[in-house]
Coordinates of C-alpha atoms and ligand atoms in Angstrom, one line a residue:
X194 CA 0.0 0.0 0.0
X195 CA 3.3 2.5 1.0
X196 CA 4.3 2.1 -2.1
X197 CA 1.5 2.1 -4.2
X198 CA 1.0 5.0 -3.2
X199 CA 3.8 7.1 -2.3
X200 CA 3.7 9.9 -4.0
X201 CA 0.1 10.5 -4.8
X202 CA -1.9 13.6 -3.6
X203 CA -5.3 13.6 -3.6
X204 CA -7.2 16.8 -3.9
X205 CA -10.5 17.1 -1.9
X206 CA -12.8 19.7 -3.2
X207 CA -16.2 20.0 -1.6
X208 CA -17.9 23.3 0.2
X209 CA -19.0 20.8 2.7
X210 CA -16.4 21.4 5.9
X211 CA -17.2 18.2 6.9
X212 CA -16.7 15.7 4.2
X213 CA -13.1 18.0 3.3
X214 CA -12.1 16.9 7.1
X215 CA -13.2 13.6 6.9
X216 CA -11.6 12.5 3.9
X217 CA -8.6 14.3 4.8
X218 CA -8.2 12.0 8.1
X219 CA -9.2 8.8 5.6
X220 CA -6.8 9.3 3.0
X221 CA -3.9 10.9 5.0
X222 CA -4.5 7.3 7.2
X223 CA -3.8 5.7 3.7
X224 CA -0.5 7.8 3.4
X225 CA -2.1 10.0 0.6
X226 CA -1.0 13.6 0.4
X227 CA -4.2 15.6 0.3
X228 CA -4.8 18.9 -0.6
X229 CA -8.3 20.4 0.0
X230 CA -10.5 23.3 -1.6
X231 CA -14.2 24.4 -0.9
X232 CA -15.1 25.6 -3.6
X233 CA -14.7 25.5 -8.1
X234 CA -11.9 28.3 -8.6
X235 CA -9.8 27.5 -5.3
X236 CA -9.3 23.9 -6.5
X237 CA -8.4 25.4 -10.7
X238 CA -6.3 27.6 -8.6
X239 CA -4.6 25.0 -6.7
X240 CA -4.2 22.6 -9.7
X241 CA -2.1 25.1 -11.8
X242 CA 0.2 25.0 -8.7
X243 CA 0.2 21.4 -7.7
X244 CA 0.6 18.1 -9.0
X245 CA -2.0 16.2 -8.5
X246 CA -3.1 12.5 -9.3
X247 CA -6.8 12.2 -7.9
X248 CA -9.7 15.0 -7.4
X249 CA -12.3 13.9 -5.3
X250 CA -15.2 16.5 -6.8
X251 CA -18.3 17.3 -5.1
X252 CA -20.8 18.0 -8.1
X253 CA -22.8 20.6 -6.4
X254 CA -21.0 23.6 -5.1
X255 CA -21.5 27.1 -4.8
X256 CA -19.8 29.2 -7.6
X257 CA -18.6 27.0 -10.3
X258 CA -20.4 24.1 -10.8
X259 CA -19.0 20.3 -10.5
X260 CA -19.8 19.7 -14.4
X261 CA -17.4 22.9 -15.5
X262 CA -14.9 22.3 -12.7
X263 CA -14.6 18.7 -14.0
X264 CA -14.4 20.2 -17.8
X265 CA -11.4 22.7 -16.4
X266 CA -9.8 20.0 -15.1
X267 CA -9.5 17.8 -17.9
X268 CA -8.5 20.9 -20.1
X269 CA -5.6 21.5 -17.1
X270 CA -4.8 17.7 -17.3
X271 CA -6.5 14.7 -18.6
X272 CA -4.2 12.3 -16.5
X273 CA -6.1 13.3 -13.2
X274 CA -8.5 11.2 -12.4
X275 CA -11.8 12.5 -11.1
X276 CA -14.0 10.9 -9.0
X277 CA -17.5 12.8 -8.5
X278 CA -19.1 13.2 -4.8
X279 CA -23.0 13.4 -6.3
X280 CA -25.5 14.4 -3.6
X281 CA -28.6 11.9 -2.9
X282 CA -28.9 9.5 -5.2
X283 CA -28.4 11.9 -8.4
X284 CA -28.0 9.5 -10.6
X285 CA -28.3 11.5 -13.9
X286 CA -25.5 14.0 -12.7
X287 CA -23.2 10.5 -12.4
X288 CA -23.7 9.4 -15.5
X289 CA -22.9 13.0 -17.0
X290 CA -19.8 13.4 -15.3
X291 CA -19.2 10.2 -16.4
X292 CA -19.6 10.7 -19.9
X293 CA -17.3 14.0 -19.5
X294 CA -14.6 12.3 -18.5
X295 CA -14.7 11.4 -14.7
X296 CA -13.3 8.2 -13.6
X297 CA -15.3 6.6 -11.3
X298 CA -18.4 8.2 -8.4
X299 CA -18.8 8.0 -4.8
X300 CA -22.8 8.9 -3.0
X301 CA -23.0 11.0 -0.3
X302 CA -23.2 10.6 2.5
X303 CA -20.4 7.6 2.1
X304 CA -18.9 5.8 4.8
X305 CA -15.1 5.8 5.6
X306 CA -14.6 1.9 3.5
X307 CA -17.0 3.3 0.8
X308 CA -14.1 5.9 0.0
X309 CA -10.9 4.0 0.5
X310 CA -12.5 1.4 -1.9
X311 CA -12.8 4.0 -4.5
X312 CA -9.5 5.8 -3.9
X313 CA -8.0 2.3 -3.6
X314 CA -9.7 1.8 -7.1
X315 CA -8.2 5.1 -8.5
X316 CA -4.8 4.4 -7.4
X317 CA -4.5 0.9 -8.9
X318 CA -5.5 2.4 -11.7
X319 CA -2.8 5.3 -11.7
X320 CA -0.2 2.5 -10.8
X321 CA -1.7 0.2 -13.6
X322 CA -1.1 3.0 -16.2
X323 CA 2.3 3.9 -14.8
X324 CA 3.6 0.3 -15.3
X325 CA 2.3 0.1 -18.7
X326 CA 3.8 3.4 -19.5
X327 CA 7.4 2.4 -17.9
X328 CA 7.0 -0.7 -19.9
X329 CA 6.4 0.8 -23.2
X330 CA 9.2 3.3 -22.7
X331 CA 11.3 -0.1 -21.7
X332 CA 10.5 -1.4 -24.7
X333 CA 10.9 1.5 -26.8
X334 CA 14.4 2.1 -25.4
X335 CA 15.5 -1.6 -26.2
X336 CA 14.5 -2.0 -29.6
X337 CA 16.1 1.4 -30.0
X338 CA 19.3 0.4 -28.5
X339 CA 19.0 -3.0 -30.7
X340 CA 18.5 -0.9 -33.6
X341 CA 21.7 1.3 -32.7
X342 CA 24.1 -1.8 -31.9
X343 CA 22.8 -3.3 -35.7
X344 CA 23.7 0.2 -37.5
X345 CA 27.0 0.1 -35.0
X346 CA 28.1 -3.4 -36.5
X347 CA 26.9 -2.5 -39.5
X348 CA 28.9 0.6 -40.0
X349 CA 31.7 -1.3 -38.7
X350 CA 31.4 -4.1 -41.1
X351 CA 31.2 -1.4 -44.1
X352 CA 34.2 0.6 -42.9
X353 CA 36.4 -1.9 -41.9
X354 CA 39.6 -1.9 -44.2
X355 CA 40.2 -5.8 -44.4
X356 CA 37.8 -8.1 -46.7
X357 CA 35.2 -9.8 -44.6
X358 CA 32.7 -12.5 -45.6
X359 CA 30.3 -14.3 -43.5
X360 CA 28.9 -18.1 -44.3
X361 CA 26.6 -20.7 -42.8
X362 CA 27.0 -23.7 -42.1
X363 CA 26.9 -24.7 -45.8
X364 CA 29.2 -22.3 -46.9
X365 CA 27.0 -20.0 -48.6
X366 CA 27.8 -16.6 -48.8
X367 CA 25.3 -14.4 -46.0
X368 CA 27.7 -11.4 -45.5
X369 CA 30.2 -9.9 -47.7
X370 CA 31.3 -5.8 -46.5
X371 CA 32.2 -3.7 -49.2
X372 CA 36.1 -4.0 -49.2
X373 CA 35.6 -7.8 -50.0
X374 CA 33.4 -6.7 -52.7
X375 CA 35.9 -4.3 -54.2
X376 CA 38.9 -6.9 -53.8
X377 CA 37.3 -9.7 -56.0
X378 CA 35.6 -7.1 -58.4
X379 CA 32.1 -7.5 -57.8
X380 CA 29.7 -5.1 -58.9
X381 CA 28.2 -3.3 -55.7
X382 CA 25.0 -4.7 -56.1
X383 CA 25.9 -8.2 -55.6
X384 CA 24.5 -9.4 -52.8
X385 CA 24.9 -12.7 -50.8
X386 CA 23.3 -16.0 -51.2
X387 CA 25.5 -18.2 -53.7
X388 CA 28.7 -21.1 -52.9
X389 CA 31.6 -19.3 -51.7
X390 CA 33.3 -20.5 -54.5
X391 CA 31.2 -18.2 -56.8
X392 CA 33.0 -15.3 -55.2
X393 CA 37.0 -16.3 -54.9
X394 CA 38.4 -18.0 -57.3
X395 CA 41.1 -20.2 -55.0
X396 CA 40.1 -23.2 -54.0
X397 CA 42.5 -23.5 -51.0
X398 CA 40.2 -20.8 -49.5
X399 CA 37.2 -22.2 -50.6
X400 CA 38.4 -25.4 -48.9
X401 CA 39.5 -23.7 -45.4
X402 CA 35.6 -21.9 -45.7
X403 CA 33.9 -25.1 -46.2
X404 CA 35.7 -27.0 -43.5
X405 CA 35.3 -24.1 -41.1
X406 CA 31.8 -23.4 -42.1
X407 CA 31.2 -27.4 -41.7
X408 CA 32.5 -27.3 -38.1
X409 CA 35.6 -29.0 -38.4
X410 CA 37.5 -26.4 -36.4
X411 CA 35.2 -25.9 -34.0
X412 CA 37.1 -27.6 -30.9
X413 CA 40.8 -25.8 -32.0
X414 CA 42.0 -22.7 -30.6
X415 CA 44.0 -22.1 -33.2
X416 CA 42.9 -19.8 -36.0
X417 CA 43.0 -21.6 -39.5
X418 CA 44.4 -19.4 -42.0
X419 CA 45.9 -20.1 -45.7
X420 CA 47.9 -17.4 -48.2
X421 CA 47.0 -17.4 -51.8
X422 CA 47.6 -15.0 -54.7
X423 CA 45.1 -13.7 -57.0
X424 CA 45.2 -13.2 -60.4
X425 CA 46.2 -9.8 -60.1
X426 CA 49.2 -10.8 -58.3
X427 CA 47.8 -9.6 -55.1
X428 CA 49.1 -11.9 -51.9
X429 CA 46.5 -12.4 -48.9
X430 CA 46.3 -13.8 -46.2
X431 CA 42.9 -15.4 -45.2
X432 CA 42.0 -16.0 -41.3
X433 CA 38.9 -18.1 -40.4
X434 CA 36.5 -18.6 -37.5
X435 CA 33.8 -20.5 -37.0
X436 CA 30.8 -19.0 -35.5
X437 CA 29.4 -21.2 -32.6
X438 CA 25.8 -21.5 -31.4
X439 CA 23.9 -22.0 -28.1
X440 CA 24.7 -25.6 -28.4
X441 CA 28.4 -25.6 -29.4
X442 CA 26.8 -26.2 -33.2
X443 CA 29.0 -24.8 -35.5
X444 CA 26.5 -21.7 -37.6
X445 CA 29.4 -21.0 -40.3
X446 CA 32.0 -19.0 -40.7
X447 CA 33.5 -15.5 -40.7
X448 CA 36.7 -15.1 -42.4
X449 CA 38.8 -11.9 -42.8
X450 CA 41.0 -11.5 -45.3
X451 CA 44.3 -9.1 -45.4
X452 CA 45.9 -8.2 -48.1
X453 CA 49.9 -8.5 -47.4
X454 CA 51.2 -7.5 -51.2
X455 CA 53.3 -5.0 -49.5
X456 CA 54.9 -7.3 -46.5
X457 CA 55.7 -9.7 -49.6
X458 CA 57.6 -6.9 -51.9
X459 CA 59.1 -5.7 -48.5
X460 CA 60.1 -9.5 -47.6
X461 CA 61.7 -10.1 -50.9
X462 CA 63.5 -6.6 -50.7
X463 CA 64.9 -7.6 -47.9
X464 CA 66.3 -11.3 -48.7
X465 CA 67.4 -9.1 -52.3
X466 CA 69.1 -7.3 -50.2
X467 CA 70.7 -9.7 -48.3
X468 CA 71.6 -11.8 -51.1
X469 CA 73.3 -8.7 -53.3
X470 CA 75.5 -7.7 -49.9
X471 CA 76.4 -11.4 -49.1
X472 CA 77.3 -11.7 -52.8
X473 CA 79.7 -8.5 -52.6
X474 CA 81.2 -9.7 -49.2
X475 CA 82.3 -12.8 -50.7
X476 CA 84.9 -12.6 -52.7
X477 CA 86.8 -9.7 -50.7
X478 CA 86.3 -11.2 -47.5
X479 CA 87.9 -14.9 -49.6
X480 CA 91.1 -13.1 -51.0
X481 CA 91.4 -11.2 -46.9
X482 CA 91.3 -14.9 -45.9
X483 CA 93.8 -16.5 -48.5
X484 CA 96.1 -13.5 -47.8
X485 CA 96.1 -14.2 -43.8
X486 CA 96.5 -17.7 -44.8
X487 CA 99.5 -16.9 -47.0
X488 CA 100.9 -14.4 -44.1
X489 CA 100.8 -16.8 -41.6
X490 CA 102.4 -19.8 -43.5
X491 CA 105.1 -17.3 -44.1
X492 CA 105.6 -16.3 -40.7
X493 CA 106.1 -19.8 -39.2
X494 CA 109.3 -19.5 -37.1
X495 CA 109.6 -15.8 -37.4
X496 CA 106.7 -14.1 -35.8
X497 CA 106.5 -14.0 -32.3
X498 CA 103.9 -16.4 -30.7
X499 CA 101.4 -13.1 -30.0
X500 CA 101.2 -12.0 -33.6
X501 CA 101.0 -15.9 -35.0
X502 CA 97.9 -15.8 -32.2
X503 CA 96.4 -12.7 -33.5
X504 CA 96.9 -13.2 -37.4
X505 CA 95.2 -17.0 -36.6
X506 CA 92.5 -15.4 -34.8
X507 CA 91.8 -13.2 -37.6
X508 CA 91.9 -16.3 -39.9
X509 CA 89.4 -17.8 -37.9
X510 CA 87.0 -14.9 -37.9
X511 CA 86.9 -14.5 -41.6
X512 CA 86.6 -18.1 -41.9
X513 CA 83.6 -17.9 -40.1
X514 CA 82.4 -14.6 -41.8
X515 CA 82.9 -16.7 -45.1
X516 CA 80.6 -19.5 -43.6
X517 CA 78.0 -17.1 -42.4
X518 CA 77.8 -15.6 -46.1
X519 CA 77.5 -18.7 -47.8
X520 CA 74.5 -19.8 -45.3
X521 CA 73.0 -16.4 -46.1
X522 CA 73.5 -17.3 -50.0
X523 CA 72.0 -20.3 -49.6
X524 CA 68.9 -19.3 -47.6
X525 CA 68.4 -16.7 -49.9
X526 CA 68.2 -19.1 -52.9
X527 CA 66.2 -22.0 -51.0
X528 CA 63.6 -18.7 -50.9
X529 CA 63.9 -18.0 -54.6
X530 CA 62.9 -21.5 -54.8
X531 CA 66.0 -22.2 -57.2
X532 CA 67.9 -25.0 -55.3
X533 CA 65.5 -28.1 -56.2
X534 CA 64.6 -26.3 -60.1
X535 CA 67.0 -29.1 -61.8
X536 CA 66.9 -32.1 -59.8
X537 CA 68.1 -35.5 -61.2
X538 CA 68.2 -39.0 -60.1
X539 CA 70.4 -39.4 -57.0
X540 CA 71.7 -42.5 -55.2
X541 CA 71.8 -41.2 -51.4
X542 CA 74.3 -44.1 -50.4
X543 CA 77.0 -42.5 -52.7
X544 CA 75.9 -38.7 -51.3
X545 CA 76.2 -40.0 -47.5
X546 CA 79.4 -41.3 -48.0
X547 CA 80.5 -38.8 -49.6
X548 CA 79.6 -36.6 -47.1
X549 CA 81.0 -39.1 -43.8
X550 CA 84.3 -39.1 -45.9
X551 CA 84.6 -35.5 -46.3
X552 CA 83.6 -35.1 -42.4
X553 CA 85.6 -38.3 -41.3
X554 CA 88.7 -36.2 -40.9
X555 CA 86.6 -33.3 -38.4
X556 CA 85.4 -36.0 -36.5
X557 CA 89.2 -38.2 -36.5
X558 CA 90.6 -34.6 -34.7
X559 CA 88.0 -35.2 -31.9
X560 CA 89.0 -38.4 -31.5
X561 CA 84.9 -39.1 -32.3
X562 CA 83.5 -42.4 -34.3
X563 CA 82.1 -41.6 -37.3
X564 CA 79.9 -44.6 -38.7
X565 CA 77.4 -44.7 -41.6
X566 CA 75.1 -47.8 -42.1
X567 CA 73.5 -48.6 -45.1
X568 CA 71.2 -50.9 -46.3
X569 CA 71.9 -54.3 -48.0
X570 CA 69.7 -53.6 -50.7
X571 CA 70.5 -50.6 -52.4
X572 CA 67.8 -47.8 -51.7
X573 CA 65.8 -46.5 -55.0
X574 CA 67.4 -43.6 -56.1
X575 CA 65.7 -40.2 -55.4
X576 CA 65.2 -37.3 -57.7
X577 CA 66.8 -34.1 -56.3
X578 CA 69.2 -31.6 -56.2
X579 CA 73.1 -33.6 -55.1
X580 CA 73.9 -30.2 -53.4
X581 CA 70.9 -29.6 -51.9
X582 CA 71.7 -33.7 -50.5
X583 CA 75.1 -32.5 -49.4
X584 CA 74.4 -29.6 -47.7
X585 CA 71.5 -31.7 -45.8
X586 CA 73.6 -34.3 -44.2
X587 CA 76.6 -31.9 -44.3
X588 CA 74.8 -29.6 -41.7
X589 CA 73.6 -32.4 -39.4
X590 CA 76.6 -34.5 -39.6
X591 CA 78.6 -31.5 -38.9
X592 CA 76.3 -30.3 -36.2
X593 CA 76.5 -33.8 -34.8
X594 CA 80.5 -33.2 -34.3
X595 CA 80.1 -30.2 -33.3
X596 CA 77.6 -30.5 -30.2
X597 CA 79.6 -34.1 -29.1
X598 CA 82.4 -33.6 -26.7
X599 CA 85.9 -35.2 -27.7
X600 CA 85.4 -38.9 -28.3
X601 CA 82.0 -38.9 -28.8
X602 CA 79.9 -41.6 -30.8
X603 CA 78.3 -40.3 -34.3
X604 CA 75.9 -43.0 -36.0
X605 CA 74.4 -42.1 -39.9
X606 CA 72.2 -44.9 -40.6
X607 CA 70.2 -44.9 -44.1
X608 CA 66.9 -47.3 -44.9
X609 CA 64.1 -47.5 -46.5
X610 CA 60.3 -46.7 -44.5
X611 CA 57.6 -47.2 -46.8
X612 CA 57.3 -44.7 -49.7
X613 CA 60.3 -42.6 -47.8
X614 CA 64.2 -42.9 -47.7
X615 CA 64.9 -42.7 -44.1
X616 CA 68.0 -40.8 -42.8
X617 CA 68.8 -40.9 -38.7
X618 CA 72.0 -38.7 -38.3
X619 CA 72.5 -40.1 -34.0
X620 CA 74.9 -38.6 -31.6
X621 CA 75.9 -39.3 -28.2
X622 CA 76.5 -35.4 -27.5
X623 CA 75.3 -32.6 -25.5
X624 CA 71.5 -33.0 -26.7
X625 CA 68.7 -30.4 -26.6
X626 CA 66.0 -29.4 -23.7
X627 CA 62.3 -30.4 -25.0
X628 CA 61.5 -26.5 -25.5
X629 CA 64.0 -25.2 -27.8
X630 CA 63.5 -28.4 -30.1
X631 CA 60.9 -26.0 -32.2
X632 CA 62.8 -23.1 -32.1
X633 CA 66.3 -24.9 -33.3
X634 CA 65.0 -24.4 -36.9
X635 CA 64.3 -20.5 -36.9
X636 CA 66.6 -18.4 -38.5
X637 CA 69.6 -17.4 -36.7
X638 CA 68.4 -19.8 -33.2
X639 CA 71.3 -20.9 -31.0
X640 CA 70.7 -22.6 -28.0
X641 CA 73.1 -21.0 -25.5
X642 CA 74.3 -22.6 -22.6
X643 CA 77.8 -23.3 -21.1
X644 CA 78.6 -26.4 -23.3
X645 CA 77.6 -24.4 -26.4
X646 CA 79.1 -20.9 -25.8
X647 CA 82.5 -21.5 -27.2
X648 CA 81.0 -23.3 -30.2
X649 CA 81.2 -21.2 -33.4
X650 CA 77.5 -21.2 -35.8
X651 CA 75.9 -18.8 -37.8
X652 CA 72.1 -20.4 -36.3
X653 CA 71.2 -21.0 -40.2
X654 CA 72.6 -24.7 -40.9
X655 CA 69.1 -26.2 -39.7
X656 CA 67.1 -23.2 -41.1
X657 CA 68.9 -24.5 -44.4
X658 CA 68.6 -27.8 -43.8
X659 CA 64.6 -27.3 -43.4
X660 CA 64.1 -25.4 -46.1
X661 CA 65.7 -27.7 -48.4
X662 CA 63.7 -30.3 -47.3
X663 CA 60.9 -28.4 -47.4
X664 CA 61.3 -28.2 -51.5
X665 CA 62.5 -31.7 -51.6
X666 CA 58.7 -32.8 -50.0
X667 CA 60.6 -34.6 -46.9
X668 CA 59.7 -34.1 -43.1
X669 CA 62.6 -33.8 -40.7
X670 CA 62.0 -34.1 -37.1
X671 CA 64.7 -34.4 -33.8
X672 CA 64.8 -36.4 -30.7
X673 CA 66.6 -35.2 -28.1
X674 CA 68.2 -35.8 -24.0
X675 CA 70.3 -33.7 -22.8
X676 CA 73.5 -35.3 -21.4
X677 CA 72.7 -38.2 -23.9
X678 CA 72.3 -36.8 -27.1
X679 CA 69.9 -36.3 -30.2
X680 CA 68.7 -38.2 -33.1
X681 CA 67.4 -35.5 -36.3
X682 CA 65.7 -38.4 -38.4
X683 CA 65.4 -37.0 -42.0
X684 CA 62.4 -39.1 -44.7
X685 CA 62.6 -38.0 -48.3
X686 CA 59.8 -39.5 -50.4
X687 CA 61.3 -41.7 -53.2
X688 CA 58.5 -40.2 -55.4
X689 CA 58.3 -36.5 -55.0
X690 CA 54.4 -35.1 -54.3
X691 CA 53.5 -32.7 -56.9
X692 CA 52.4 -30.3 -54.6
X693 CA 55.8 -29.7 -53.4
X694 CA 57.3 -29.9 -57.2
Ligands
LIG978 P1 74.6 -23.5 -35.7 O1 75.1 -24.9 -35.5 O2 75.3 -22.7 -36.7 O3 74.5 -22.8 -34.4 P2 72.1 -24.7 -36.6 O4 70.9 -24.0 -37.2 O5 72.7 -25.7 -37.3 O6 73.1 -23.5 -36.2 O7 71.7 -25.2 -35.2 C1 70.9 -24.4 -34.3 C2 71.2 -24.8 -32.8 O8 70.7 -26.2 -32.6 C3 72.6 -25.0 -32.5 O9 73.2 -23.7 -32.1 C4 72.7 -26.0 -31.4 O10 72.4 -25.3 -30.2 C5 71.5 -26.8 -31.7 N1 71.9 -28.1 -32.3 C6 71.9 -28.5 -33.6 N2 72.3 -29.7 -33.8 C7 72.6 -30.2 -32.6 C8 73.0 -31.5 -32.1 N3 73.3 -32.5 -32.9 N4 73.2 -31.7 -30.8 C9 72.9 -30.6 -29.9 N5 72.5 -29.4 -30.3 C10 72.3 -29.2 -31.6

């Protein structure tokens, strides 16, 4: 009842002295406010002032009669409701104030429960229409925030800069903003509705949008992605999501697209670059090396034992600058793609030892075994690159000295695994903890620790060795303990996928 209410006031307007103090105790009791007035003009008077909710109206006054006062009223405000004191049983003046506009009557004389039931009646009424009007101003104010978080995302959408398009869950097209529109060169009017495939020509994409769309990456965290080129030899990069309903269902896909023309020009200016400055080091940084070789055969007995030291120290360090340069050459053309453009039938067996030959005398100074097996059965020959070969088991073989202490145990051991040439290159050496196994392979990664410090790398013999596997179609993967050493186990595919070709 407080609360109902709280609030309300309640204007009494009758000459009768009486009735005005009687139904000022009832109502005040009901925790109305009331306001009171004996006459037609006082209560106008007091309604311009006041805000009132309820008029409790005595129809016959002296003055201004009930019917005009109740006119007034309405014209004031037709919110308040009136509700009519009629005298006697007048019936007929009910009725009319009914018919102008009053909301409910009350006969005098009326007992105290006869007017709490009709105030009681006015009040739910005033509460009735408040709800309903906070409702509908609820409901006006959600569908207008709805309608401003659609033209929000919608504005987004249209001015994002990437490409966007939006499938369900059977890859058809339902979204597409107008960058994606522009990229592919459709006209502006084309809307969604077809395959996916009726928009971008690659397939690889189409592929990632159908599995995506389908579900099948619903359970990764990972973000599938895929780079293609398009005809106009733009490079992009496509990322895909799936979008995931109430029930974990997958409801398609939204997939962004970036176009990274530029970070490819830049990427291939920079391994230009690196490839035209290696290329120009080489040969003086060669003659800087024969001449400090020539020096320092010359100076044998005649130096003293500090300059020998320094002029072989400097020997080293070009040595090692020489290296560096040719790893950067040959990253730079396992990029270009160039190494595996000629390959020819090889027989590994004669590459590998080759290779243990030429390494036989490394290993002989550090007092390590060097021992390759090979098959019985000769292994079918393989069509690649004999360089690319070399330099494969060159780097791991030589690695495999390098990270073995003095007297250390090297095992190359060739077979065949199915539809692959297998090659485990096994030492007993200093091995490699579990997390930088991933990272040995980056350019430029050298695990530092105190067995390795005063081992000299460049950080790009397994970047190399990688890549070169990469174009061969092969797989290359590395077991490793530390304190007991590491097994790099190398398979080549006797017949090369076409993919990789
Ligand atoms: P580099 O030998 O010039 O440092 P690599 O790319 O060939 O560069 O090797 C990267 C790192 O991997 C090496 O610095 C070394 O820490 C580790 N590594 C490679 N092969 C072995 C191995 N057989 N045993 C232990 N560590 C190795």
């Amino acid at each position: 009842m407080e609360n109902r209410v709280a609030g309300m006031s309640v204007l009494v307007v009758d000459d009768e002295q009486d009735i005005r103090d009687g139904s000022e105790r009832i109502l005040s009791r009901m925790g109305c406010q009331v306001l009171t007035a004996a006459q037609g003009e006082e209560a106008l008077q007091i309604l311009t002032e006041e805000t009132v909710s309820i008029v409790l109206l005595d129809m016959k006054m002296p003055g201004m009669d009930g019917i005009e006062v109740l006119t007034r009223i309405r014209e004031i405000n037709e919110e308040i409701l009136v509700i009519v004191i009629t005298g006697y049983a007048t019936v007929e003046t009910a009725i009319e104030a009914m018919k102008q506009g009053a909301y409910d009557f009350i006969s005098k004389p009326f007992e105290p429960d006869q007017l709490r039931i009709v105030v009681n009646r006015a009040l739910e009424k005033l509460r009735l229409t408040r709800e309903a009007e906070s409702l509908e101003e609820e409901r006006r104010r959600t569908l207008s925030d709805l309608d401003t978080e659609k033209s929000r995302t919608r504005t987004i959408i249209e001015s994002l800069p990437n490409a966007l398009v939006v499938t369900n869950a059977h890859g058809r097209v339902v979204l597409t903003n107008p960058a994606f529109r522009q990229l592919f060169d459709l006209s502006t009017d084309r809307g969604p509705g077809d395959q996916i495939e009726d928009y971008i020509p690659d397939k690889g994409l189409c592929n990632l949008v159908m599995e995506i769309s389908q579900g099948k990456h619903i359970d990764y965290d990972d973000i599938p992605a895929c780079e293609f080129t398009l005809p106009n030899e733009k490079y992009l990069l496509a990322r895909g999501q799936p979008v995931v309903g109430e029930r974990n269902e997958c409801l398609g896909a939204v997939v962004n697209l970036v176009d990274i023309t530029a970070m490819k020009a830049l990427d291939q200016l920079k391994s230009d670059f690196v490839a035209k400055v290696s290329h120009e080091l080489r040969s003086p940084l060669s003659t800087i090396h024969q001449q400090l070789a020539f020096v320092l055969s010359d100076m044998v007995g005649q130096a003293s034992e500090s300059d020998q030291h320094i002029i072989s120290r400097a020997k080293e360090k070009t040595e090692g600058l020489i290296s560096l340069i040719g790893d950067l050459l040959d990253l730079s053309r396992i990029e270009e793609g160039i190494v595996s453009r000629e390959p020819k039938p090889v027989k590994l067996e004669e590459v590998l030892k080759g290779v243990v030959d030429f390494l036989g005398a490394k290993a002989k100074g550090r007092n390590q075994s060097l021992v390759l097996q090979l098959p019985t059965n000769p292994l079918p020959s393989l069509t690649a690159d004999p360089l690319a070969l070399e330099s494969i088991f060159g780097n791991l073989i030589t690695n495999a000295i390098n990270y073995t202490r003095n007297g250390g145990k090297i095992r190359v051991k060739a077979d065949l695994a199915g539809v692959n040439i297998r090659v485990e290159v096994a030492d007993n050496g200093f091995g490699i903890e579990a997390k930088y196994l991933d990272q040995i392979f980056e350019r430029f990664y050298r695990v530092k620790n105190e067995k390795t410090r005063y081992i000299t790398g460049t950080g790009l013999g397994l970047t190399i060795v990688k890549g070169l596997i990469d174009s061969l179609g092969g797989f290359i993967e590395v077991e490793s303990t530390p304190g007991k050493g590491s097994i790099f186990t190398v398979l080549l595919p006797v017949k090369r996928p076409e993919a990789t070709g």
